[in-house]
mmCIF file of C-alpha atoms in Angstrom:
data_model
loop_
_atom_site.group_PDB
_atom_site.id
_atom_site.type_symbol
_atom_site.label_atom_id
_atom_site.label_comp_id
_atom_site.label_asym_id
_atom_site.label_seq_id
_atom_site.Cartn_x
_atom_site.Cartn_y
_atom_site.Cartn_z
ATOM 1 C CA UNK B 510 0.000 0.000 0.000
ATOM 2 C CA UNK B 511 0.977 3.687 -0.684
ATOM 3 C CA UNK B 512 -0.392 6.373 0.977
ATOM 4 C CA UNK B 513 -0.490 10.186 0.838
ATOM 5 C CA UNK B 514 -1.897 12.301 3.659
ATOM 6 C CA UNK B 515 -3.557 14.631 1.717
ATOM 7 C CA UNK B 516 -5.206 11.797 -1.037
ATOM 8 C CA UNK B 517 -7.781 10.583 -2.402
ATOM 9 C CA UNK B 518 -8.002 6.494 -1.967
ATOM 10 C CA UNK B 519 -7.583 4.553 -5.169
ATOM 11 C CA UNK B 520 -7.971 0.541 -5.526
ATOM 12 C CA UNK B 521 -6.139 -0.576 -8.474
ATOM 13 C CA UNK B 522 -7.595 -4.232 -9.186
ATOM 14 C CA UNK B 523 -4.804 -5.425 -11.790
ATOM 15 C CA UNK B 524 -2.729 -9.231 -12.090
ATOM 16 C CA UNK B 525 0.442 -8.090 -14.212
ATOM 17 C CA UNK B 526 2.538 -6.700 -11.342
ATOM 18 C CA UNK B 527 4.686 -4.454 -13.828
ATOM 19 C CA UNK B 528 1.331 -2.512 -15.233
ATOM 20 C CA UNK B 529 -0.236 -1.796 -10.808
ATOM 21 C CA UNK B 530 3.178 -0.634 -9.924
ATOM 22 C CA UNK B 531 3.733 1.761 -12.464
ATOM 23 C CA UNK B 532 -0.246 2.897 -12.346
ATOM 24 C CA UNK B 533 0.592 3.787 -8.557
ATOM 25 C CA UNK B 534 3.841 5.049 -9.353
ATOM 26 C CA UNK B 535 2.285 7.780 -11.446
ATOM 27 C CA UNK B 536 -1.213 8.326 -9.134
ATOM 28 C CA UNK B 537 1.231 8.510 -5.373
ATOM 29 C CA UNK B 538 3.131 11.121 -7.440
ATOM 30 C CA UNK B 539 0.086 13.357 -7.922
ATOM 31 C CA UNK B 540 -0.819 12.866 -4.041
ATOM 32 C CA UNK B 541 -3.604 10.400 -4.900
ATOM 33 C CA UNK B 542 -3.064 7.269 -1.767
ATOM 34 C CA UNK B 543 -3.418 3.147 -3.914
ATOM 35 C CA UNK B 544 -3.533 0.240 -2.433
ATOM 36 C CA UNK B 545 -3.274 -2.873 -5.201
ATOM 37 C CA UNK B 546 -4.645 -6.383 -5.815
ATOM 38 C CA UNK B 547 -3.719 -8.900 -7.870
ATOM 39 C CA UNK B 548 -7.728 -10.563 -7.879
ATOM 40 C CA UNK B 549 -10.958 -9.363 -7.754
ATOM 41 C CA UNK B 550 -11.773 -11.174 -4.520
ATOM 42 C CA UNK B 551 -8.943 -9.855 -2.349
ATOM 43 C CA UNK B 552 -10.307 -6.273 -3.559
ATOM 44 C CA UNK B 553 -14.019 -7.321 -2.697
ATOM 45 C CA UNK B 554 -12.877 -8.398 0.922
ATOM 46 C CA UNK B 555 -10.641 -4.667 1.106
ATOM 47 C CA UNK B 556 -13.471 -2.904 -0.512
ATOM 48 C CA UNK B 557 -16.534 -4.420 2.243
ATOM 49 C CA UNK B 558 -13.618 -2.762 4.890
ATOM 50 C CA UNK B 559 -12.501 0.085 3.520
ATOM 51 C CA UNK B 560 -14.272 1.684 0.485
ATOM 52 C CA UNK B 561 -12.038 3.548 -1.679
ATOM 53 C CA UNK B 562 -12.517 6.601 -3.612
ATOM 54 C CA UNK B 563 -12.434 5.417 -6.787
ATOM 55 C CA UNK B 564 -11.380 1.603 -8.270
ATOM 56 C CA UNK B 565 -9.095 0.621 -11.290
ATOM 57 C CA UNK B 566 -10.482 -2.432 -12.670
ATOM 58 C CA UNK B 567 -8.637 -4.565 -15.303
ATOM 59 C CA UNK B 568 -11.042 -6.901 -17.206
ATOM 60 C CA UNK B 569 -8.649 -9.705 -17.353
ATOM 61 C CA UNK B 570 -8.257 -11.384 -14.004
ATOM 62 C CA UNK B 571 -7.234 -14.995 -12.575
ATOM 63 C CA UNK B 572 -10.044 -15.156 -10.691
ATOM 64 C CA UNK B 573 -13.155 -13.788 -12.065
ATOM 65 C CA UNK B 574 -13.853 -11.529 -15.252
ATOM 66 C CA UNK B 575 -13.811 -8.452 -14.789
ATOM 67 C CA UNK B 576 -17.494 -7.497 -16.292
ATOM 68 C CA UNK B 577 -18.937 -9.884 -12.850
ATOM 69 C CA UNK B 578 -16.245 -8.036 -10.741
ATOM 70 C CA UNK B 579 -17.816 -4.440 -11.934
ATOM 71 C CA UNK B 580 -21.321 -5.759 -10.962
ATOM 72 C CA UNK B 581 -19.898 -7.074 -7.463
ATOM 73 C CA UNK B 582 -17.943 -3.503 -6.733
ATOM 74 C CA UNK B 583 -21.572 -1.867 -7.413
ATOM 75 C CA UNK B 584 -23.276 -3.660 -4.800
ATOM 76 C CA UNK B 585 -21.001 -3.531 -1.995
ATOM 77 C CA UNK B 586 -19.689 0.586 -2.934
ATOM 78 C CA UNK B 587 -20.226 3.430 -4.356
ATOM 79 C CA UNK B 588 -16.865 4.587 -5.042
ATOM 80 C CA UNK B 589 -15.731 5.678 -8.984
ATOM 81 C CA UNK B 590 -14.678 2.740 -11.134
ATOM 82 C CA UNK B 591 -12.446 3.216 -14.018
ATOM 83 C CA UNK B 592 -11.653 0.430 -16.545
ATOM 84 C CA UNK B 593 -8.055 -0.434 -17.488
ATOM 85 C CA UNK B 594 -7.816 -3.040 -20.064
ATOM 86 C CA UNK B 595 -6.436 -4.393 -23.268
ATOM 87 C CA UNK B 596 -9.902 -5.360 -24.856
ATOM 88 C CA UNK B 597 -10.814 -2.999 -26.792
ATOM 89 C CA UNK B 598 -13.181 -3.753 -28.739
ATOM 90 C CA UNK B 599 -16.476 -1.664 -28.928
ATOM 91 C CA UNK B 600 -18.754 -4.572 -26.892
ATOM 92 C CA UNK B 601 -16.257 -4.488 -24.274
ATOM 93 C CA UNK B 602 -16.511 -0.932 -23.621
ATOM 94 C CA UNK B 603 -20.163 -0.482 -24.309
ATOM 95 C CA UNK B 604 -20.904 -3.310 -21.489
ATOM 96 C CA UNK B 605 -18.067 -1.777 -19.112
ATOM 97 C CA UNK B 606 -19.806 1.652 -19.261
ATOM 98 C CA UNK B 607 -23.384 0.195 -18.726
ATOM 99 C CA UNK B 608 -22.017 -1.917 -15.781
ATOM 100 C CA UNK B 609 -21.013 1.399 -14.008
ATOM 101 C CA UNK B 610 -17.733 2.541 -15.203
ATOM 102 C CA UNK B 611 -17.223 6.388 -15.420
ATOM 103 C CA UNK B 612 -14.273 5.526 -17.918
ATOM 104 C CA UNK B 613 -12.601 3.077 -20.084
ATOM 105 C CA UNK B 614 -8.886 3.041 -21.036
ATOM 106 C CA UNK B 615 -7.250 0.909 -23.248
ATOM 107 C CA UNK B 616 -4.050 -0.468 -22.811
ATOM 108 C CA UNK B 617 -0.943 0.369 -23.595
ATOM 109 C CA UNK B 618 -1.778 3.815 -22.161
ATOM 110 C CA UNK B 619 0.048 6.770 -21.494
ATOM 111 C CA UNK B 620 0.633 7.287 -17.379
ATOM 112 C CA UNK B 621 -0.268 10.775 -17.257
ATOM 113 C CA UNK B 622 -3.672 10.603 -19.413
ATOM 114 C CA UNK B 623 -4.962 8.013 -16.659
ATOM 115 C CA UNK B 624 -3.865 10.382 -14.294
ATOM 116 C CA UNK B 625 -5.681 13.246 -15.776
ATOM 117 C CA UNK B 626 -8.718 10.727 -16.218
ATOM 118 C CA UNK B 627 -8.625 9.783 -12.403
ATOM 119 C CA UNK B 628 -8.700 12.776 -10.800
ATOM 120 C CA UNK B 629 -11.731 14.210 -13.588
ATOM 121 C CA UNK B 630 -13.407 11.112 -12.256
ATOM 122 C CA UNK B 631 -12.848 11.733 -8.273
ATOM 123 C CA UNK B 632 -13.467 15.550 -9.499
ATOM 124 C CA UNK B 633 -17.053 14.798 -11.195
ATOM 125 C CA UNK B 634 -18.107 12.589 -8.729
ATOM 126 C CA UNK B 635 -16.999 15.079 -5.599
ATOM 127 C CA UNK B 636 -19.588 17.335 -7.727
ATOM 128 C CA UNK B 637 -22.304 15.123 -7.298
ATOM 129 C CA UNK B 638 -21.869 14.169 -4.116
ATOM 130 C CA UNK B 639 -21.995 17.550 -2.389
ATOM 131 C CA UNK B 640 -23.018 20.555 -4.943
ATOM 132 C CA UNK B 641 -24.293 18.994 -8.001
ATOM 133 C CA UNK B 642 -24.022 21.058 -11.289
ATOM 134 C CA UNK B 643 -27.602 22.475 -12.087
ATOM 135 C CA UNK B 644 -27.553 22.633 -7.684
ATOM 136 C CA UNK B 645 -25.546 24.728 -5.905
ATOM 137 C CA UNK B 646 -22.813 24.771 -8.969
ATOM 138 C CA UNK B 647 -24.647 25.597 -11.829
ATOM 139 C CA UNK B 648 -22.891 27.667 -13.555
ATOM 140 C CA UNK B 649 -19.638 26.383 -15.916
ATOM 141 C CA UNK B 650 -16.950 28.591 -17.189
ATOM 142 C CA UNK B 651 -14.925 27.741 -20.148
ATOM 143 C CA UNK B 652 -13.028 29.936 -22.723
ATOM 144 C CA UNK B 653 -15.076 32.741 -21.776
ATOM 145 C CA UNK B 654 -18.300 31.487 -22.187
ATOM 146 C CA UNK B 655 -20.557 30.467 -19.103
ATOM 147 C CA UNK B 656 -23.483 27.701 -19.498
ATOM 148 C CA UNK B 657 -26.557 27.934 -16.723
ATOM 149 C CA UNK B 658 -26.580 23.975 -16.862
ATOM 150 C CA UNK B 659 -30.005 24.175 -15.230
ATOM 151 C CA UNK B 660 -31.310 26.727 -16.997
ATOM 152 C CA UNK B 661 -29.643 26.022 -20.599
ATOM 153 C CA UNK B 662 -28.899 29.446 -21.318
ATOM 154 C CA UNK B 663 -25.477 30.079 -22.918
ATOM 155 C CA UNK B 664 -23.551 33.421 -22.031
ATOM 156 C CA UNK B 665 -20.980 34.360 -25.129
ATOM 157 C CA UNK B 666 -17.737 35.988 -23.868
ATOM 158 C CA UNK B 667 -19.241 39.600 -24.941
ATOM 159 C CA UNK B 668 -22.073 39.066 -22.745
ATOM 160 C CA UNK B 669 -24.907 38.416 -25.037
ATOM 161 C CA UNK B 670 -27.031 35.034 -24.250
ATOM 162 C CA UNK B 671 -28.648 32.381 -26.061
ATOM 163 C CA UNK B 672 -31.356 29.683 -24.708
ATOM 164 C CA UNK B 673 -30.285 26.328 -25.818
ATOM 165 C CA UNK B 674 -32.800 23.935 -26.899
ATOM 166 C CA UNK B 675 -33.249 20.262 -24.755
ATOM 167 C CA UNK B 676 -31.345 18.154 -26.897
ATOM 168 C CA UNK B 677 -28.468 20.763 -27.580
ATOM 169 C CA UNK B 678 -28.435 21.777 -23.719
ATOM 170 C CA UNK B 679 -27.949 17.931 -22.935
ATOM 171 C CA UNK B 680 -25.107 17.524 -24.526
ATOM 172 C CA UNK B 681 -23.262 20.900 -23.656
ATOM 173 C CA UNK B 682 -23.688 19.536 -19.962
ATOM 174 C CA UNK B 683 -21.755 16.255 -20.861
ATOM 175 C CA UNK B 684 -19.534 17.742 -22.207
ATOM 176 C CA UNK B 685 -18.711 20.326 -19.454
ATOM 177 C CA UNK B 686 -19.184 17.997 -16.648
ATOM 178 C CA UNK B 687 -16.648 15.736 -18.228
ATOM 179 C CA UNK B 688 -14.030 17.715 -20.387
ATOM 180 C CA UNK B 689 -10.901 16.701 -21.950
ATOM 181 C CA UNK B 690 -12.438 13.315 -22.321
ATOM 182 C CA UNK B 691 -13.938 11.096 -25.233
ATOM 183 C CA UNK B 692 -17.148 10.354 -25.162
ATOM 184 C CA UNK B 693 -18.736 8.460 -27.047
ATOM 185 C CA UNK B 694 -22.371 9.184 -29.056
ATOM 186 C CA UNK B 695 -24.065 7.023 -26.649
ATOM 187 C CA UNK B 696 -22.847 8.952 -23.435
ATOM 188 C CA UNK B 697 -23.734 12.396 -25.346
ATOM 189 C CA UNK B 698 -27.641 11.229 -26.129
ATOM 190 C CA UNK B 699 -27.778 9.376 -22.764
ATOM 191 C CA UNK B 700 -28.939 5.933 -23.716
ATOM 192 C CA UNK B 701 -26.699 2.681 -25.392
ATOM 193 C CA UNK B 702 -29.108 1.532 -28.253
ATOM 194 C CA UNK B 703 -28.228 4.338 -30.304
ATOM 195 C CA UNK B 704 -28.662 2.841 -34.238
ATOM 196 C CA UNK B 705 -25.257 3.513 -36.463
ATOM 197 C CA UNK B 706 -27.446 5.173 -38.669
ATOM 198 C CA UNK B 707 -29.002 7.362 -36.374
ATOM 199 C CA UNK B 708 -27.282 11.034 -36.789
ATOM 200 C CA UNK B 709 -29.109 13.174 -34.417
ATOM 201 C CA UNK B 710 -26.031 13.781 -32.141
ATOM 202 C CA UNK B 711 -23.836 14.856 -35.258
ATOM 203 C CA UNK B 712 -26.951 17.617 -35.588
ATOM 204 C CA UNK B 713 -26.441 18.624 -32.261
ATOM 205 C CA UNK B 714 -22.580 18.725 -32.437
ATOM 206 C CA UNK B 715 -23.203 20.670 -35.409
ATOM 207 C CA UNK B 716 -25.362 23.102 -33.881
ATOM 208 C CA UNK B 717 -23.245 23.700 -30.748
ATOM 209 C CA UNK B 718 -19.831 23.782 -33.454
ATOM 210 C CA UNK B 719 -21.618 26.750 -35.188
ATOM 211 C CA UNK B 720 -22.728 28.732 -31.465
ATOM 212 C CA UNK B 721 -19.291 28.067 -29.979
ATOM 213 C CA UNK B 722 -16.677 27.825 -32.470
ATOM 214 C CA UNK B 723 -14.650 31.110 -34.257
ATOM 215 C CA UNK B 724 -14.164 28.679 -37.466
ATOM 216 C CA UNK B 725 -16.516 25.337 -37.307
ATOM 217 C CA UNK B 726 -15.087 23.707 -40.027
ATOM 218 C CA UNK B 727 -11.408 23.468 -37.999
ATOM 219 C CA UNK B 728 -13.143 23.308 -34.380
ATOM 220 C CA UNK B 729 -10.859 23.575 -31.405
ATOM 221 C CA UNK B 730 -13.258 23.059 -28.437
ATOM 222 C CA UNK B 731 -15.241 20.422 -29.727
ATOM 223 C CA UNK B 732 -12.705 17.915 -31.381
ATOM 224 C CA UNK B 733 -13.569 14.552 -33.351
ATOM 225 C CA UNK B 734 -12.212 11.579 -32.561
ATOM 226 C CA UNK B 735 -12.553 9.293 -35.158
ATOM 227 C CA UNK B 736 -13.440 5.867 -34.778
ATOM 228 C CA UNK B 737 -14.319 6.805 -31.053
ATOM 229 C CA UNK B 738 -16.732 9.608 -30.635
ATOM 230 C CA UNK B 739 -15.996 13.337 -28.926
ATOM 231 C CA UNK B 740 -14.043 15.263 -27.006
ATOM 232 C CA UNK B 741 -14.617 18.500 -25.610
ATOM 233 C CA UNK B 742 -11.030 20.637 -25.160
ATOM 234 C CA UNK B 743 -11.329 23.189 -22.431
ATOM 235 C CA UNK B 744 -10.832 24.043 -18.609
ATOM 236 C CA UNK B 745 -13.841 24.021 -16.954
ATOM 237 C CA UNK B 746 -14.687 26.282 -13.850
ATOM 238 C CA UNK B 747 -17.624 25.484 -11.896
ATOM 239 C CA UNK B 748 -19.533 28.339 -10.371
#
């Protein structure tokens, strides 16, 4: 175990020895405390003692998969689960996110992006916990502009505001409540039997591309990822 006085507690759930050392290597060094197990039942026995802030879960264990170890964490906590794995096909990402998981990362990955993916995790979820955006904190700053989440009105930098409509609003607050991520179209509408064919979120993307972006043929806040789904690059303050 590693601990940091001032950290959040993170399980990392993960077999290969090499891959949980250097995860907590780089989370200790941004003051974030790990303890790690090489099963999913050793981490079910920790987790019933002590629940941890948020838990790294590989899919590929000795002991049980890790889809059944996701449903098992969700019973017994409530703490953030991110997926670490080396399936990456779309099925095994679609089911990890519908079993609970606030994120998916596919191995090999690059230390300081699962960093940066933790602590928006422990961030969002400290969010909801005590002042929800569209609650307390409803208002979020980003490159000047400021979204009422719970309102859907949109303030441009000079001021001026615009109401959003529903379906545009809803995915302005994904995408603010979890920036510098990629989501994918089914996170942005909200539900996982979104048809291929179905092209109402490119609409919307479209839409918010023309309110938001100087030039929305090169966008630079709301980027495509191709193969993968969106990502939405700014800093968000929450007011």
């Amino acid at each position: 175990m590693n601990t940091h006085a001032m950290g959040a507690m993170v399980f990392i759930i993960e077999d290969e020895a090499a891959v949980s050392r250097l995860v907590a290597s780089a989370l200790n060094e941004f003051g974030l405390a790990t303890e790690e197990f090489r099963s999913g039942s050793s981490a079910l026995r920790r987790l019933r003692q002590r629940p941890p802030d948020l838990c790294i879960v590989d899919l590929g264990l000795p002991d049980m998969d890790g889809t059944e170890l996701l449903r098992q964490i969700g019973t017994v906590s409530t703490c953030g689960v991110l997926v670490l794995t080396g399936r990456g096909h779309t099925v095994d990402r679609v089911m990890g996110l519908e079993l609970g998981a606030d994120d998916y990362v596919v191995k090999p990955f690059d230390a300081r992006e699962l960093v940066a993916r933790v602590k928006s995790i422990l961030r969002r979820r400290t969010l909801a916990g005590g002042a929800a955006p569209g609650m307390h904190l409803r208002h979020a700053k980003f490159s000047g502009w400021t979204f009422d989440v719970a309102a859907n009105v949109l303030q441009r930098p000079d001021g001026s505001e615009d109401v959003l409509g529903t379906a545009e609003g809803q995915v302005l607050r994904v995408f603010v409540e979890r920036p510098n991520q990629i989501l994918t179209r089914e996170q942005l509408v909200g539900h996982h039997d979104l048809s291929p064919l179905d092209r109402s979120i490119d609409v919307r993307i479209s839409r918010l591309r023309r309110r938001l972006e100087q030039d929305p043929q090169n966008p630079k806040l709301i980027k495509t990822v191709y193969g993968a789904g969106y990502l939405f690059s700014a800093l968000v303050h929450w007011t």
